[in-house]
Coordinates of C-alpha atoms and ligand atoms in Angstrom, one line a residue:
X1 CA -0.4 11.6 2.9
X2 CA 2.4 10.2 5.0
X3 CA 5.7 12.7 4.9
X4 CA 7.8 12.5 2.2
X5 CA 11.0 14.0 0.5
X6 CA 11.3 14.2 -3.2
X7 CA 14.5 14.8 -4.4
X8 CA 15.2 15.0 -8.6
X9 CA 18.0 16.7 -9.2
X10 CA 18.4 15.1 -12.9
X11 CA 18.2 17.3 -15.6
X12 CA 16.2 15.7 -18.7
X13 CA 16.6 16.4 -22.3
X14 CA 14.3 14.4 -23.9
X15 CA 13.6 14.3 -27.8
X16 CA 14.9 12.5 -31.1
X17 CA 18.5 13.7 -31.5
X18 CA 19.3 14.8 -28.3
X19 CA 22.5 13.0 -28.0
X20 CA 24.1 15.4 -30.0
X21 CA 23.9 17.8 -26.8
X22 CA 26.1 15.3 -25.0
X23 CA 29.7 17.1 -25.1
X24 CA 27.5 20.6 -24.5
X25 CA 26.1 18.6 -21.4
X26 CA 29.6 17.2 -20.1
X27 CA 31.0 20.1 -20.4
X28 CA 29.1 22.1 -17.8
X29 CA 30.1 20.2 -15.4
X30 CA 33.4 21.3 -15.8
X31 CA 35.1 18.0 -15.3
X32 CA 39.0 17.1 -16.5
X33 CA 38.3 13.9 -17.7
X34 CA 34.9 11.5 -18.3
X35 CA 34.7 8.3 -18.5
X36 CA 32.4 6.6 -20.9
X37 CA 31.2 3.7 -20.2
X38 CA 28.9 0.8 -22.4
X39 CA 27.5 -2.5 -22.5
X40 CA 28.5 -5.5 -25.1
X41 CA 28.0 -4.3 -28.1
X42 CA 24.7 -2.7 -29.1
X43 CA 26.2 1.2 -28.9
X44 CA 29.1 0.3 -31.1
X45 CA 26.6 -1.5 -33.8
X46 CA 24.1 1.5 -33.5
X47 CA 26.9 4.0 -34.5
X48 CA 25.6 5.6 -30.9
X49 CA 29.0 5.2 -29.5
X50 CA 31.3 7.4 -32.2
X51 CA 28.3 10.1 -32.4
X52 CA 29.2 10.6 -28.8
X53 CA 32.8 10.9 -29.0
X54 CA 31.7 12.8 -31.9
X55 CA 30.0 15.4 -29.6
X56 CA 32.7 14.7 -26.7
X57 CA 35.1 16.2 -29.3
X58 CA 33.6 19.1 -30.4
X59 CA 33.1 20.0 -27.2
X60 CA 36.8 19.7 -26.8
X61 CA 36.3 17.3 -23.4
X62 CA 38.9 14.8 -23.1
X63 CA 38.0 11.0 -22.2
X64 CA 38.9 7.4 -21.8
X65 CA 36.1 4.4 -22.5
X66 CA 35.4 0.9 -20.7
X67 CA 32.9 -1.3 -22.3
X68 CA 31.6 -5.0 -21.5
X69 CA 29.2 -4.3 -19.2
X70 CA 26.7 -7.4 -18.7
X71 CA 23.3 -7.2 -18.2
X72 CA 22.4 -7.8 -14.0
X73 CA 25.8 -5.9 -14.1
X74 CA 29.3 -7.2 -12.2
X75 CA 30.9 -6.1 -9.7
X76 CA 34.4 -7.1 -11.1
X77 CA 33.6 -4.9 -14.0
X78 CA 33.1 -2.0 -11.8
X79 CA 36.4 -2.6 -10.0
X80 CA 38.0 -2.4 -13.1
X81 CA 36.2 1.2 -14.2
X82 CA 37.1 2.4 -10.5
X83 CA 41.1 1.2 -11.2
X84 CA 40.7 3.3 -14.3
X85 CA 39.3 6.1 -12.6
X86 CA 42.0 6.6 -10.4
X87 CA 44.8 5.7 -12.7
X88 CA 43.7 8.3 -15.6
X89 CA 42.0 10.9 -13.3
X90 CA 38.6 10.8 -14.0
X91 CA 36.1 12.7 -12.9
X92 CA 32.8 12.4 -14.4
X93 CA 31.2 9.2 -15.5
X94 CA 29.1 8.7 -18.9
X95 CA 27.3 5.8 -18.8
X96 CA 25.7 5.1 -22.0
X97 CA 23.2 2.1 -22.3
X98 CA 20.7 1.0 -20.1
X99 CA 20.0 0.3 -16.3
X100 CA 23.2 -2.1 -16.2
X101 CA 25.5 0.5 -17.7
X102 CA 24.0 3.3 -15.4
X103 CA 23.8 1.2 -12.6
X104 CA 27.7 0.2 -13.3
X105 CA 28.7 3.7 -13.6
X106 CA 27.1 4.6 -9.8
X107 CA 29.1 1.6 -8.9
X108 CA 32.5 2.6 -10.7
X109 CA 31.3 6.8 -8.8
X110 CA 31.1 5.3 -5.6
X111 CA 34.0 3.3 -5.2
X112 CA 36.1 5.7 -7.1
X113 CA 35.0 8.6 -4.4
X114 CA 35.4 6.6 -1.3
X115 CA 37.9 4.5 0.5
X116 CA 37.7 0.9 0.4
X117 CA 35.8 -2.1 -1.1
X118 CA 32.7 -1.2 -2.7
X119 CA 30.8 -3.7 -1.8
X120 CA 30.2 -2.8 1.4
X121 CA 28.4 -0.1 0.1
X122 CA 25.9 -2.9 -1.5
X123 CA 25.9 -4.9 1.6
X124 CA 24.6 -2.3 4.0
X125 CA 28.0 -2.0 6.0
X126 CA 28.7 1.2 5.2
X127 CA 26.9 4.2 3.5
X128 CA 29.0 6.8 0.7
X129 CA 29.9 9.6 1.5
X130 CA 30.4 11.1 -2.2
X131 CA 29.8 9.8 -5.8
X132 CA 31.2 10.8 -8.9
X133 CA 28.8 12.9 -11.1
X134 CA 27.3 10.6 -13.7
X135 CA 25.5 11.3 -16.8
X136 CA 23.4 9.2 -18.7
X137 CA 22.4 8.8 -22.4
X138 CA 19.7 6.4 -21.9
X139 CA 19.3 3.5 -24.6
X140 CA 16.4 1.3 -23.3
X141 CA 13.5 1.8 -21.5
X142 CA 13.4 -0.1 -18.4
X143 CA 14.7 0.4 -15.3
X144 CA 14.6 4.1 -14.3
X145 CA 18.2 4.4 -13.6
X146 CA 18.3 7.4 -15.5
X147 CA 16.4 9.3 -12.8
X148 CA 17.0 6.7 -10.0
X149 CA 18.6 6.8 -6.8
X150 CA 19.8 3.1 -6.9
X151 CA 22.4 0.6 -8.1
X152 CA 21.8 -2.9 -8.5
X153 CA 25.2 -4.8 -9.0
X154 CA 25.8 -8.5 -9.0
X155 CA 28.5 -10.3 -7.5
X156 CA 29.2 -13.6 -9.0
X157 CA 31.4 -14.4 -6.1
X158 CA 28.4 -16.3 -4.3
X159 CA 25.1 -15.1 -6.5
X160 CA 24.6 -11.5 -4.6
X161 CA 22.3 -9.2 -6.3
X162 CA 22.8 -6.3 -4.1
X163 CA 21.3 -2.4 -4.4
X164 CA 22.6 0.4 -3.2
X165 CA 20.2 3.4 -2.4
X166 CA 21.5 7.0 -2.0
X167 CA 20.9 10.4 -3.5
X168 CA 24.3 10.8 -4.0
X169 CA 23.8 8.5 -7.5
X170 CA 21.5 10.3 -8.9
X171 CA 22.4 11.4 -12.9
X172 CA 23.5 14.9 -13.4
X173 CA 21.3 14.8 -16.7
X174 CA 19.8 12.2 -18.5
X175 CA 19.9 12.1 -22.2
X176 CA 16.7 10.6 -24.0
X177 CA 16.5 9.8 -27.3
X178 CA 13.4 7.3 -27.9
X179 CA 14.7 6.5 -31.0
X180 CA 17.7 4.6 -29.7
X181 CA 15.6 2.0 -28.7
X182 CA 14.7 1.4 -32.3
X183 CA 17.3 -1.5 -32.6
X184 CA 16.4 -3.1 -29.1
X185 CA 15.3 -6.8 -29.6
X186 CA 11.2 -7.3 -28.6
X187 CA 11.7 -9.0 -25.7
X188 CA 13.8 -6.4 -24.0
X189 CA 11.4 -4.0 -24.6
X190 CA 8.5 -5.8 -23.6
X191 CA 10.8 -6.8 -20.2
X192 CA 11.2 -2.8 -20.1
X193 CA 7.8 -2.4 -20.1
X194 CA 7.1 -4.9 -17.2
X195 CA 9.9 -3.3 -14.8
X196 CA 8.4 0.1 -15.7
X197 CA 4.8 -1.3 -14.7
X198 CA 6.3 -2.7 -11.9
X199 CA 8.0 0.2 -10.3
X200 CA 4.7 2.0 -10.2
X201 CA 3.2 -1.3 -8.5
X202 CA 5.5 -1.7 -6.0
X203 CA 4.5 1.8 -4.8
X204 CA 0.9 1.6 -5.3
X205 CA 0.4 -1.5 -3.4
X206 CA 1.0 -0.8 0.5
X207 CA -1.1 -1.0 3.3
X208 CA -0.8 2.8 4.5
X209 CA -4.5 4.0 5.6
X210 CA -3.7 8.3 4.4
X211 CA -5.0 9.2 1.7
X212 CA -2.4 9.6 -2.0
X213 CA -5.0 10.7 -4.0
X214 CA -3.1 13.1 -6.4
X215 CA -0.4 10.3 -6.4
X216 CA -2.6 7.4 -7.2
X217 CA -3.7 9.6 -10.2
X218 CA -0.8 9.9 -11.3
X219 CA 0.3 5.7 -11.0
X220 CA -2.9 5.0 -12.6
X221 CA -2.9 6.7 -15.6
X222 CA 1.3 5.8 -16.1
X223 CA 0.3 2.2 -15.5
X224 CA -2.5 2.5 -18.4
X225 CA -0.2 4.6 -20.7
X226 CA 2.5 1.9 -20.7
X227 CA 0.2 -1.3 -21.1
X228 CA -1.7 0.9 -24.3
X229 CA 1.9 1.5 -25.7
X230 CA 3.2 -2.0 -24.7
X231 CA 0.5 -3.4 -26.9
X232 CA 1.3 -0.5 -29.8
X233 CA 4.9 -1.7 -29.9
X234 CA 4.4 -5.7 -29.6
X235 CA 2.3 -5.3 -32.7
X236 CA 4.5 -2.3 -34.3
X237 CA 8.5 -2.0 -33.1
X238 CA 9.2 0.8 -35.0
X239 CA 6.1 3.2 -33.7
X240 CA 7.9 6.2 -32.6
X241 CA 5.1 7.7 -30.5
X242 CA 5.0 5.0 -28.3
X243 CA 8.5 4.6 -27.5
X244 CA 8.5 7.9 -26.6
X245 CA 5.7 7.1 -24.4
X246 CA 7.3 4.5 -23.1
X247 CA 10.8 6.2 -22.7
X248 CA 9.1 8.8 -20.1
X249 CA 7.2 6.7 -18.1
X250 CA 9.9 4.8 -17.2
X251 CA 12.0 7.6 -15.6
X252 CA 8.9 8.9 -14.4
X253 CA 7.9 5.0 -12.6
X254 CA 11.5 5.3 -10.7
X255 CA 12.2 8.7 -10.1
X256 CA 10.1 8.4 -6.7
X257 CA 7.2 10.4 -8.2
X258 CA 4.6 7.7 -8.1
X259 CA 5.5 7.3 -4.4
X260 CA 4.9 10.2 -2.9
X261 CA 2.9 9.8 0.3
X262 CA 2.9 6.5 0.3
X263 CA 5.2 3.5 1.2
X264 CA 5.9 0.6 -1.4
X265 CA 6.5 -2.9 -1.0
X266 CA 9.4 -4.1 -2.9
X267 CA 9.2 -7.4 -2.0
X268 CA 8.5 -8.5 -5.8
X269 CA 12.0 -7.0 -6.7
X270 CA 13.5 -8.3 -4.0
X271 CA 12.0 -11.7 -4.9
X272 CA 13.1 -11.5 -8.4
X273 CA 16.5 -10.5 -7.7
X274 CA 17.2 -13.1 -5.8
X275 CA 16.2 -15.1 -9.2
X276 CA 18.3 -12.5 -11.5
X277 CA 21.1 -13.7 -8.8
X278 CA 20.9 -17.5 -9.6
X279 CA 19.6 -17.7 -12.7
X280 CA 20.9 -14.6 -14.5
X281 CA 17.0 -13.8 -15.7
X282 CA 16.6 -10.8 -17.7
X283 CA 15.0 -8.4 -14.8
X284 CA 11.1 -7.7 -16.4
X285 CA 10.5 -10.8 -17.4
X286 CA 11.6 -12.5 -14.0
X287 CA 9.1 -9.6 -12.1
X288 CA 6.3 -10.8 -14.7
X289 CA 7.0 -14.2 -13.7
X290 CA 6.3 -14.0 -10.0
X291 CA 3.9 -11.2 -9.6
X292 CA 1.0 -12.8 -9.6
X293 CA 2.3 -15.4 -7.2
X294 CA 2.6 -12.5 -4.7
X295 CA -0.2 -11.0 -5.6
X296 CA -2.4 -14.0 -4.5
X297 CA -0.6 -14.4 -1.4
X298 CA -0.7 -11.3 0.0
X299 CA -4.1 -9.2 -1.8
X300 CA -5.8 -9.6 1.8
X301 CA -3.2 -7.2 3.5
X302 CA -4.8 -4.2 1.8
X303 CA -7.8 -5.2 -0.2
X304 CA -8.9 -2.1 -1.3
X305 CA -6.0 -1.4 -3.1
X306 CA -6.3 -4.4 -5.8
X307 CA -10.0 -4.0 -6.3
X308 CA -8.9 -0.4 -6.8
X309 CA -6.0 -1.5 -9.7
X310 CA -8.6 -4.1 -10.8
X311 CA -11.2 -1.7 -11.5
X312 CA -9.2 1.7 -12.3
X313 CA -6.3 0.1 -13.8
X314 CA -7.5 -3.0 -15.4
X315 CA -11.1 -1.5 -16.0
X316 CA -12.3 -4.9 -14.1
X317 CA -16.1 -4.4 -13.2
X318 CA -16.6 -4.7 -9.7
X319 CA -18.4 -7.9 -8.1
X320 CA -20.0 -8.3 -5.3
X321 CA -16.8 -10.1 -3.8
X322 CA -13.5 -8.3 -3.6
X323 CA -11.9 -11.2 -3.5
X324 CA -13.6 -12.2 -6.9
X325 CA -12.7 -8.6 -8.5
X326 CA -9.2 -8.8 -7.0
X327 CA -8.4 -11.8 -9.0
X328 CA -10.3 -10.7 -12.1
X329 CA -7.5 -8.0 -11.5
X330 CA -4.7 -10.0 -11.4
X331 CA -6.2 -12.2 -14.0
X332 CA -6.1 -9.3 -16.3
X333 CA -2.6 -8.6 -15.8
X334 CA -1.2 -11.9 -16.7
X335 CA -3.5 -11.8 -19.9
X336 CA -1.5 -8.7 -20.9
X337 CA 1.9 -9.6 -20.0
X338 CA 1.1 -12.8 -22.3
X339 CA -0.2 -11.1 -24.9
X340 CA 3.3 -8.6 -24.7
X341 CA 4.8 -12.2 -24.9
X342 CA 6.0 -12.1 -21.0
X343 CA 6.0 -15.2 -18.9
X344 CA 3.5 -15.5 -16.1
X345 CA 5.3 -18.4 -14.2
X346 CA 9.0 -19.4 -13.4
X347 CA 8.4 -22.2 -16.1
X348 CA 7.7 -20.1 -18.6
X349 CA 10.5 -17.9 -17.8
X350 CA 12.4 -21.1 -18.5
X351 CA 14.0 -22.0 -15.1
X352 CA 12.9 -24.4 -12.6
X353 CA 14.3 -24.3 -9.7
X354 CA 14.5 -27.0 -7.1
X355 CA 13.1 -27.0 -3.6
X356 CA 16.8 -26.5 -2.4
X357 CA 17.3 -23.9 -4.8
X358 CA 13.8 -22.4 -3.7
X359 CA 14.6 -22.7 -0.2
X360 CA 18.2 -20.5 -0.6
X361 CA 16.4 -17.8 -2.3
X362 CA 13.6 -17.4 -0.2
X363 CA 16.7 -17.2 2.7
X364 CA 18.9 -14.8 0.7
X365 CA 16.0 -12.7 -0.2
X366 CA 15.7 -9.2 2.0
X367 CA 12.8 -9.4 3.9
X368 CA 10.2 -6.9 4.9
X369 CA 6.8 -5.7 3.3
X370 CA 4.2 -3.7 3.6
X371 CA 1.3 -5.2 2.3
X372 CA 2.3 -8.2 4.3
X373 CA 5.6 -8.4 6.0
X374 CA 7.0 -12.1 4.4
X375 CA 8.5 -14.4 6.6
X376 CA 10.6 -17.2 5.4
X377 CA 7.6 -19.4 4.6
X378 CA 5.8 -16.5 3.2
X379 CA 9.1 -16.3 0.4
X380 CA 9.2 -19.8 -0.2
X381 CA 5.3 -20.4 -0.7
X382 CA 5.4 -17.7 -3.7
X383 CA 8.4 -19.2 -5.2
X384 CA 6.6 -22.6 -5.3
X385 CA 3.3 -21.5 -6.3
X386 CA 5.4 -19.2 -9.5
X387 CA 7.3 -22.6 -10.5
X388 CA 4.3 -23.3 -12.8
Ligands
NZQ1 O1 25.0 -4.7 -23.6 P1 24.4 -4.2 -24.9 O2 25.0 -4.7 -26.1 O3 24.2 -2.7 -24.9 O4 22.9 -4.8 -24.9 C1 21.9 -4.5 -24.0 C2 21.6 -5.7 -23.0 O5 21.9 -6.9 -23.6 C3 20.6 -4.4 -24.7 N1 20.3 -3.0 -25.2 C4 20.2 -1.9 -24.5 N2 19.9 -0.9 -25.3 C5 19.8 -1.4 -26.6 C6 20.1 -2.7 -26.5 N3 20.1 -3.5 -27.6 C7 19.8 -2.9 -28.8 N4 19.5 -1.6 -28.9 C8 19.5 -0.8 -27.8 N5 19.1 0.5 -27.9 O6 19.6 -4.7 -23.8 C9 20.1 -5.6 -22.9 C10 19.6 -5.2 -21.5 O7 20.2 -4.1 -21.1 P2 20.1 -3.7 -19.5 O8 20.9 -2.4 -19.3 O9 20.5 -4.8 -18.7 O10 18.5 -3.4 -19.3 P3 17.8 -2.7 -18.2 O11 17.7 -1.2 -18.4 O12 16.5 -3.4 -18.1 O13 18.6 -2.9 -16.8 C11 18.5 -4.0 -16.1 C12 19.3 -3.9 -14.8 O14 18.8 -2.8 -14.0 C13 18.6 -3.2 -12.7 C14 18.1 -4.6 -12.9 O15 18.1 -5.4 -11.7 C15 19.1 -5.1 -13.9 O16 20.3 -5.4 -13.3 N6 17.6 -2.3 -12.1 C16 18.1 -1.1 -11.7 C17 17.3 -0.2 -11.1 C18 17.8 1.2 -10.7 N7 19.1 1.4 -10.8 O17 17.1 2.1 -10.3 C19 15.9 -0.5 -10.7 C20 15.4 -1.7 -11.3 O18 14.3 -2.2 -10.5 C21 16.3 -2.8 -11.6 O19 16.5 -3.6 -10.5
ZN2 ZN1 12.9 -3.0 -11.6

């Protein structure tokens, strides 16, 4: 196992109901004044929104609210939230929603805690110091943000879809309720599914020669849990056991736990964020769209580990090729993120992008890699071969 750090300081209450603990929750924190902050619409709809000042007041915490948060989040919203920080004193941040609304909240905890623009922050100029505490009462499935170290904020000004790492964001607690997600529409959930899938790939595929057996385990039987419930809740919404399934996995995907003596390759993120940046793609179903694409170009940088996917994972039988069972692998993949009714190609998806426009993302995009280090022609070759 290469050295790691695991760091999870978020404390989980997990089960149907559980957002009734909220005010019991804020309050140990012993804050003057929280913020709580939501997306466009779907807390106030659920009734989610008035059982948590509900709980805020009984606790007898005091708070203001800022909603409107978009999905691939914006950084002019979190300006606003840190102006409102500092204007009404605030001191703890409850985000309540999904990875945008949590990732929002970090945002609004950073900037609110340190001197100058925030941004910086997200363009790797300068690192925090502090963060407001944030708590989170989770609403979808999906991103991991309840656990997470990260933020991923937009800025319109120019397309930037940035992320900023650091422990400092990680929730105080994280409230999960699978039930919540009752009212989310299919395709979210199915996208929720892909990003949890895919925070476990990005960590299973690397090049690194020690050994993660323990950890691999552990990927393996997340990655078949979430495809077995994926498939529960395309052909039943309301299943209750899955979604709780679900709900876990995906903090357990991102809280750094499937990564453990390894390495990861994020390049798939950071290819898709680039689309997320330009197109404004809902986050799963753009990874779902060029996964394969990557997977195809880059399999012979550690071979072993997609015949081992294809054939614990995918429950491909070996052939006498790897290069046959690897794409019996990948094959099997896109068959289930059709079947979830998740596109397989940037057509699909519903964007086509032009060679110019391929061209600037494959230059925005981060590089790096550890399966295979992408250059420039690398990025632009899987873009072209995910157009469809
Ligand atoms: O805004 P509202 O009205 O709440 O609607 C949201 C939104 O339209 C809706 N929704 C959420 N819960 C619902 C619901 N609708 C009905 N019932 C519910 N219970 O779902 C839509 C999507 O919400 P969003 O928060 O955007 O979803 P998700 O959790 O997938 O977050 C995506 C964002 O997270 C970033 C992505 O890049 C993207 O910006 N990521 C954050 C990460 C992190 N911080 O660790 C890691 C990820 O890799 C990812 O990059
Ligand atoms: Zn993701």
């Amino acid at each position: 196992m290469k050295e790691f750090t695991y760091y999870t300081p978020t404390k989980v209450v997990f089960g149907v109901g559980t957002e009734a603990q909220v005010g019991a929750l804020v309050r140990e924190q012993h804050c003057k004044k929280v913020l709580i902050h939501y997306g466009g619409g779907s807390v106030q709809r659920s009734g989610l929104l008035d059982r948590i000042k509900a709980s805020l007041d009984a606790a007898g915490v005091s708070y203001v609210e800022l909603g409107g948060v978009v999905p691939n989040p914006h950084l002019d919203k979190a300006q606003e939230g840190i102006a409102l920080c500092r204007q009404e004193g605030v001191d703890f941040l409850l985000a309540v929603g999904g990875g945008s609304v949590i990732d929002s909240a970090k945002c609004i905890g950073y900037g609110a805690a340190n001197e100058g623009d925030v941004w910086d922050f997200y363009e790797g100029k300068r690192t925090p110091t502090a963060c407001l505490p944030v708590g989170a009462v989770l609403t979808i499935a999906a991103a991991g943000s309840e656990m997470s170290n990260s933020s991923v904020i937009t800025n319109t000004d120019g397309g930037w879809k940035r992320d900023c790492s650091n422990d400092l964001s990680r929730p105080v607690f994280a409230v999960m309720d699978p039930e919540l997600t009752m009212t989310l529409p299919d395709y979210q959930t199915a996208s929720g599914c892909v990003d949890i899938m895919m925070h476990t790939m990005e960590r299973y595929f690397n090049s690194v020669p020690e050994n993660m057996e323990l950890t691999d385990g552990i990927s393996e039987a997340l990655m078949r849990t979430v495809m077995a419930n994926a498939r529960i809740l395309h052909a039943d919404p309301k299943n209750l056991k899955a979604r709780s399934e679900i709900m876990w996995a995906g903090s357990l995907a991102h809280n750094d736990l499937t990564g453990c003596g390894g390495e990861g390759d994020w390049c798939t993120h950071r290819l898709e964020h680039e689309m997320g940046g330009m197109f404004d793609v809902t986050h799963g179903a753009g990874l779902a769209a060029i996964w394969a694409s990557w997977a195809r170009h880059v399999w012979t940088g550690a071979p072993q580990r997609f015949v081992q996917f294809a054939t614990r994972v995918m429950g491909v039988e070996p052939g006498a090729a790897d290069a046959d069972t690897v794409e019996r692998g990948i094959q099997a993949l896109e068959q289930f993120y059709r079947e979830i009714d998740m596109p397989t190609s940037m057509a699909e998806l519903g964007i086509a992008p032009t060679e110019d426009q391929i061209r600037t993302m494959a230059e925005k995009c981060i590089p790096g890699g550890s399966v295979k280090s992408l250059t420039l022609e690398d990025r632009i070759a899987i873009y072209t071969a995910a157009r469809g």
